[in-house]
CSV table of C-alpha atoms in Angstrom, one decimal:
chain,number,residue,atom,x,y,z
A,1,UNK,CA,0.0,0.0,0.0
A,2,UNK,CA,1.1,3.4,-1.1
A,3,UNK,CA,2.2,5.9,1.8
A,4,UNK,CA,1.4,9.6,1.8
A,5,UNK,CA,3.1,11.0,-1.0
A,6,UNK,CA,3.8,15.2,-1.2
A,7,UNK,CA,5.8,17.1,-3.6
A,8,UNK,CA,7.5,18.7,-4.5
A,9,UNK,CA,10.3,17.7,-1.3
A,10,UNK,CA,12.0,21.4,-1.3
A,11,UNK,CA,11.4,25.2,-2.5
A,12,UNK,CA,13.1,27.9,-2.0
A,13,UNK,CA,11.8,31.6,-2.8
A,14,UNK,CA,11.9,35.2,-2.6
A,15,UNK,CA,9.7,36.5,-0.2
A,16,UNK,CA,6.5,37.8,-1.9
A,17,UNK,CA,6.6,34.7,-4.4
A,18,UNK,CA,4.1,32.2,-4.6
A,19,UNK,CA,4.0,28.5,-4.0
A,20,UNK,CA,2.0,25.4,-4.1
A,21,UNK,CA,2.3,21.2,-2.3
A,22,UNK,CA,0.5,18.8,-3.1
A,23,UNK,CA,-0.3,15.7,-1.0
A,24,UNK,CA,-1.6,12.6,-2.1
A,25,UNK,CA,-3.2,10.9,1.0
A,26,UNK,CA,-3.2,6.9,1.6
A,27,UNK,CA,-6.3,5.5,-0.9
A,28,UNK,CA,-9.6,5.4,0.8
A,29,UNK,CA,-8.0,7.7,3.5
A,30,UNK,CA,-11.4,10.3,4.4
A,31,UNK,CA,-9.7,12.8,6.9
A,32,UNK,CA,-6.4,15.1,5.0
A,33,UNK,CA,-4.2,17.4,7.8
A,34,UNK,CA,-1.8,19.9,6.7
A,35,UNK,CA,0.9,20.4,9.4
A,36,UNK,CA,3.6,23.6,9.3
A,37,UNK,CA,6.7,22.2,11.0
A,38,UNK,CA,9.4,25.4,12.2
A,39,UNK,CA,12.8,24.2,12.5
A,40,UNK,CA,12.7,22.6,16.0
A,41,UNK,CA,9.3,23.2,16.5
A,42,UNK,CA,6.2,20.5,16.5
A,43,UNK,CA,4.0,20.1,14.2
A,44,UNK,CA,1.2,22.9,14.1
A,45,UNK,CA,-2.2,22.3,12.5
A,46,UNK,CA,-3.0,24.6,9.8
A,47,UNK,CA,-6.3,23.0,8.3
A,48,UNK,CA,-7.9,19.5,8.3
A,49,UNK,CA,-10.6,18.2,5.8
A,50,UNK,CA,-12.9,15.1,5.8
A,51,UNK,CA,-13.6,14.5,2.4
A,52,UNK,CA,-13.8,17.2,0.4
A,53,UNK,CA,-15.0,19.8,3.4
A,54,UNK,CA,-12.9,21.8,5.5
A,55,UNK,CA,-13.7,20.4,9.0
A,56,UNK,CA,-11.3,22.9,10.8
A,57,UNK,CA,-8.9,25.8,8.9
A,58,UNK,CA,-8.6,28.2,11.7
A,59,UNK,CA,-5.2,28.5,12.2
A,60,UNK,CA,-4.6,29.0,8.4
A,61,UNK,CA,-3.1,32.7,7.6
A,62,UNK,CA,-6.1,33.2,5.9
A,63,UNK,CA,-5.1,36.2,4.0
A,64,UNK,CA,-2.2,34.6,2.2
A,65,UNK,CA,-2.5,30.9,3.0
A,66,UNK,CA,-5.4,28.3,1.1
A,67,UNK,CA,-6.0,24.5,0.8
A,68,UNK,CA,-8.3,22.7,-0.9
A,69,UNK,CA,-9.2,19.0,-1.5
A,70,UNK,CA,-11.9,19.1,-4.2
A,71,UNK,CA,-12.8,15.7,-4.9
A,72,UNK,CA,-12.1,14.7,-1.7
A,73,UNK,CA,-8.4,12.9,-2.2
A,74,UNK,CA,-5.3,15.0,-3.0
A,75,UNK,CA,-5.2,17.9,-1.8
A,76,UNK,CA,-3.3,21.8,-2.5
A,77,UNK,CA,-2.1,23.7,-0.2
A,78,UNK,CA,-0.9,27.3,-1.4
A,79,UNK,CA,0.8,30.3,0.0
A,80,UNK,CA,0.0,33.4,-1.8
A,81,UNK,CA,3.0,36.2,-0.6
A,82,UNK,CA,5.2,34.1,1.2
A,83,UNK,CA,7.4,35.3,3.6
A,84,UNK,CA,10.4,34.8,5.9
A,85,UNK,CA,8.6,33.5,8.6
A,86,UNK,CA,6.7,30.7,6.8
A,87,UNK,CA,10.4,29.2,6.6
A,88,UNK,CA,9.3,25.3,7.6
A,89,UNK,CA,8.5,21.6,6.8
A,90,UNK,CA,5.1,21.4,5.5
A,91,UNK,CA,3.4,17.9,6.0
A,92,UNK,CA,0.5,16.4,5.2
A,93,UNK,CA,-0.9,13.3,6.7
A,94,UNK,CA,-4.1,11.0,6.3
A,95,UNK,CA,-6.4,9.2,8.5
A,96,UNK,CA,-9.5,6.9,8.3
A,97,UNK,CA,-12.4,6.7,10.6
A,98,UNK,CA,-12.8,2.9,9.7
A,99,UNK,CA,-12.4,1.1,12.8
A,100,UNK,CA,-12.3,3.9,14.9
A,101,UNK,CA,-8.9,4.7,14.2
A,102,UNK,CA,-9.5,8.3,12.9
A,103,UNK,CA,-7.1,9.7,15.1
A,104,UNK,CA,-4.0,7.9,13.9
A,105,UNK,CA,-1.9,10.0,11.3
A,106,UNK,CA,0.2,8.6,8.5
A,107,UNK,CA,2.7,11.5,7.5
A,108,UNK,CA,4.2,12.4,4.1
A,109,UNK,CA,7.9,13.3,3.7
A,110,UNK,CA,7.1,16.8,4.2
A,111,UNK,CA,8.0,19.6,2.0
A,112,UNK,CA,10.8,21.7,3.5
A,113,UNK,CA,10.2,25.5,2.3
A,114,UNK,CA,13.2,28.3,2.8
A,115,UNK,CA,12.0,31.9,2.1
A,116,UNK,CA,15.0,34.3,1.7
B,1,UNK,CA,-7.4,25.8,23.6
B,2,UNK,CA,-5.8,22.4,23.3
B,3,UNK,CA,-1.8,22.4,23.9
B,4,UNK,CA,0.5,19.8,24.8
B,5,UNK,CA,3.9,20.8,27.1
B,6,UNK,CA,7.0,18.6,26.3
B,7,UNK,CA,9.6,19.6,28.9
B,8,UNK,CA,12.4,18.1,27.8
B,9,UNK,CA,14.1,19.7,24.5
B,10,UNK,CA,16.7,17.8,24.5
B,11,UNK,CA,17.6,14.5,26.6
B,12,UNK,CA,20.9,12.7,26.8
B,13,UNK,CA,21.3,9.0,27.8
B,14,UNK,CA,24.2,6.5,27.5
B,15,UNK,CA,23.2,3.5,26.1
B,16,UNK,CA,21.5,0.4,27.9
B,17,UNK,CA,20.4,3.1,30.6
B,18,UNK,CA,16.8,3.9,31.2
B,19,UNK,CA,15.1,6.6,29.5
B,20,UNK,CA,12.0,8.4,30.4
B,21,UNK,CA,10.2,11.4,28.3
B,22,UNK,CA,7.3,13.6,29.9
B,23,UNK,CA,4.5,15.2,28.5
B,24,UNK,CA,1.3,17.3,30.2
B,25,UNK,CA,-1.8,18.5,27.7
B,26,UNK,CA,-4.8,20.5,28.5
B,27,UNK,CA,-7.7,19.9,26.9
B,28,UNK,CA,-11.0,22.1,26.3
B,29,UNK,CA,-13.6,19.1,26.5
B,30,UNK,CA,-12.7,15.5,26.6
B,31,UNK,CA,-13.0,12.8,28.6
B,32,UNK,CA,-10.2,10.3,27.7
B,33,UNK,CA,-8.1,11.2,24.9
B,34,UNK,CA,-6.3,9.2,22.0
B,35,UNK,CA,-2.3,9.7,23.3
B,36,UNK,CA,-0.3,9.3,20.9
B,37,UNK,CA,4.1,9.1,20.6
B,38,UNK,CA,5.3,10.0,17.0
B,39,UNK,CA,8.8,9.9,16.3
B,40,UNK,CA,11.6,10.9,13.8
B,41,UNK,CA,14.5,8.7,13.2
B,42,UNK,CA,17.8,11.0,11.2
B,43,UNK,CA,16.4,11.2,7.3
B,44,UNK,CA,13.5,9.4,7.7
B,45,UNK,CA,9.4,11.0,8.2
B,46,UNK,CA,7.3,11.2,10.8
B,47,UNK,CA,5.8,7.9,12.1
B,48,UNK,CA,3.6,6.4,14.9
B,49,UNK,CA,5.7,5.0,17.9
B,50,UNK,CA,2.7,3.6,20.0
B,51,UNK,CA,-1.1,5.1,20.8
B,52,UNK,CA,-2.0,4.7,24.4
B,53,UNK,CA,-6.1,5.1,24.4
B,54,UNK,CA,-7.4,4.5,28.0
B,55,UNK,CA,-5.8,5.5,31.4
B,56,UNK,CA,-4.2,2.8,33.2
B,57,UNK,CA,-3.5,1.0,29.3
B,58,UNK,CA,0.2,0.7,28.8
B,59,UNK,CA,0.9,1.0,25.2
B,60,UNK,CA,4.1,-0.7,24.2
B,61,UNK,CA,6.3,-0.8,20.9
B,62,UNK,CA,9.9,-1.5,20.2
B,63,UNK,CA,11.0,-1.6,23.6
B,64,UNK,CA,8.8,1.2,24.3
B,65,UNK,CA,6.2,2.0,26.8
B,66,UNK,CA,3.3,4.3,27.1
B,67,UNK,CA,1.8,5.4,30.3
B,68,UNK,CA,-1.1,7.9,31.2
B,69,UNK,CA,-2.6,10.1,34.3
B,70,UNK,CA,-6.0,11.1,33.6
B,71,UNK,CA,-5.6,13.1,36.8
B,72,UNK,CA,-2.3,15.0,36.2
B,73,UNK,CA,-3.4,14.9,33.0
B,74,UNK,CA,0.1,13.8,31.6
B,75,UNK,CA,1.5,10.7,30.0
B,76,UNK,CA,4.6,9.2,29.6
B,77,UNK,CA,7.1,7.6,27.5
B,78,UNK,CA,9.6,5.0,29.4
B,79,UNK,CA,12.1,2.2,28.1
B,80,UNK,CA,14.4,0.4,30.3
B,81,UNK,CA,17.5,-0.2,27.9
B,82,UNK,CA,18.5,2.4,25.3
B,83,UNK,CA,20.3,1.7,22.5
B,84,UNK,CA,22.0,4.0,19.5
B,85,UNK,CA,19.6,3.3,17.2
B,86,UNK,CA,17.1,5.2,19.6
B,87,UNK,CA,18.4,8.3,18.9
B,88,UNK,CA,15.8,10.4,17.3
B,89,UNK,CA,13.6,12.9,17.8
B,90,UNK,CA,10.1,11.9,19.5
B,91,UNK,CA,6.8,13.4,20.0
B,92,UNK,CA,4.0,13.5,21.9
B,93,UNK,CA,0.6,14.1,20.6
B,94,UNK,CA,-3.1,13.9,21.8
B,95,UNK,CA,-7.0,13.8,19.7
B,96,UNK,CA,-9.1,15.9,20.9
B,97,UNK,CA,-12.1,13.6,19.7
B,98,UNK,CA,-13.0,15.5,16.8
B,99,UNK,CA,-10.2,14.2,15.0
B,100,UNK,CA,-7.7,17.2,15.7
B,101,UNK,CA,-4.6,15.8,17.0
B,102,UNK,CA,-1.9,18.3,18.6
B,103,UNK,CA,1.7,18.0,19.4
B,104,UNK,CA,3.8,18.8,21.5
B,105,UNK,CA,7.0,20.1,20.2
B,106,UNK,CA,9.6,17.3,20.2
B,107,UNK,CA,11.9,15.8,22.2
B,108,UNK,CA,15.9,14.9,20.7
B,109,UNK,CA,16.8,12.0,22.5
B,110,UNK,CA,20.9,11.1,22.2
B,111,UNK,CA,22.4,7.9,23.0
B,112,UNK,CA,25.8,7.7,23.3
B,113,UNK,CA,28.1,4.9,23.2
């Protein structure tokens, strides 16, 4: 079985640039997290969908940060104007309610981000 | 709002010696939370150490145990023997029941020789 699969695995911009990840979740997977990881930091939640709804996006920067999961598998998460501080390891994970396991996350690679 | 405290930034143990790794979490509303330890070997993702569900329930993996205090509201990651290839970085984490899981923020564990 296929893990959690994100790309692309590094970026690096100039603040004010753009940029998108993409996650593709374990198949049959229901619930997507996106997770913003500063160096030496834990994991932070940023937004969480079951299917294709957003079940919980309020510690997303709303103004310059989006996701999306339209069909209810992969997902996008973009940053609009990024800057320095958005410096971090980006990672998704998946989850399924089957068998009331819904709380156990299965983590991508991550996508490690550097704004200069 | 939810949080989870890891004290311990940074723990150094020489190997075979006993290691433990605490963690405290408030919660808004739940009655027994879905504990989890997640952990970080070098160059590899994040992965699922052990989940400890109930209080009293010792979860156990690789040489690792779970423990849990509804009261103090803190849990617990214990193993008797370290070796090298424990050196990573592990983390606690809890579900708040509506499928949000938080973590705490990580705790490098060193072995030496």
């Amino acid at each position: 079985e296929a893990g959690v699969t994100q790309s692309p695995r590094y970026a690096v911009l100039q603040e004010g640039q753009a940029v998108s990840f993409w996650c593709d979740p374990i198949s049959g997977h229901d619930t997507l997290y996106w997770y913003q990881q500063p160096r030496d930091q834990g994991p932070q939640l940023l937004v969480y969908f079951r299917d294709e709804a957003v079940i919980d996006n309020s510690q997303l920067p709303s103004d310059r940060f989006s996701a999306v999961r339209p069909k209810g598998t992969n997902s996008t998460l973009k940053i609009q104007s990024a800057k320095q501080g958005d410096t971090a390891t980006y990672l998704c994970a998946s989850s399924s309610r089957t068998g009331g396991d819904a709380e156990t996350l299965y983590f991508g690679s991550g996508t490690r981000l550097t704004v200069l | 709002g939810d949080s989870v405290t890891q004290t311990e930034g940074q723990v150094t143990v020489s190997e075979s010696k006993s290691l433990i790794i605490n963690c405290t979490y408030s919660a808004t509303s739940i009655g027994y939370p879905n504990l989890f330890w997640y952990v970080r070997y070098p160059g590899e993702g994040l992965q699922l150490l052990l989940k400890v569900i109930t209080a009293g329930q010792k979860g156990s993996s690789r040489g690792f145990e779970a423990t849990y205090n509804k009261e103090a509201t803190s849990f617990h990651l214990q193993k008797a023997s370290v070796q090298e290839s424990d050196s990573a970085v592990y983390y606690c984490a809890f579900g708040t029941g509506g499928y949000k899981v938080v973590f705490g923020s990580g705790t490098r564990l060193l072995v030496s020789p």
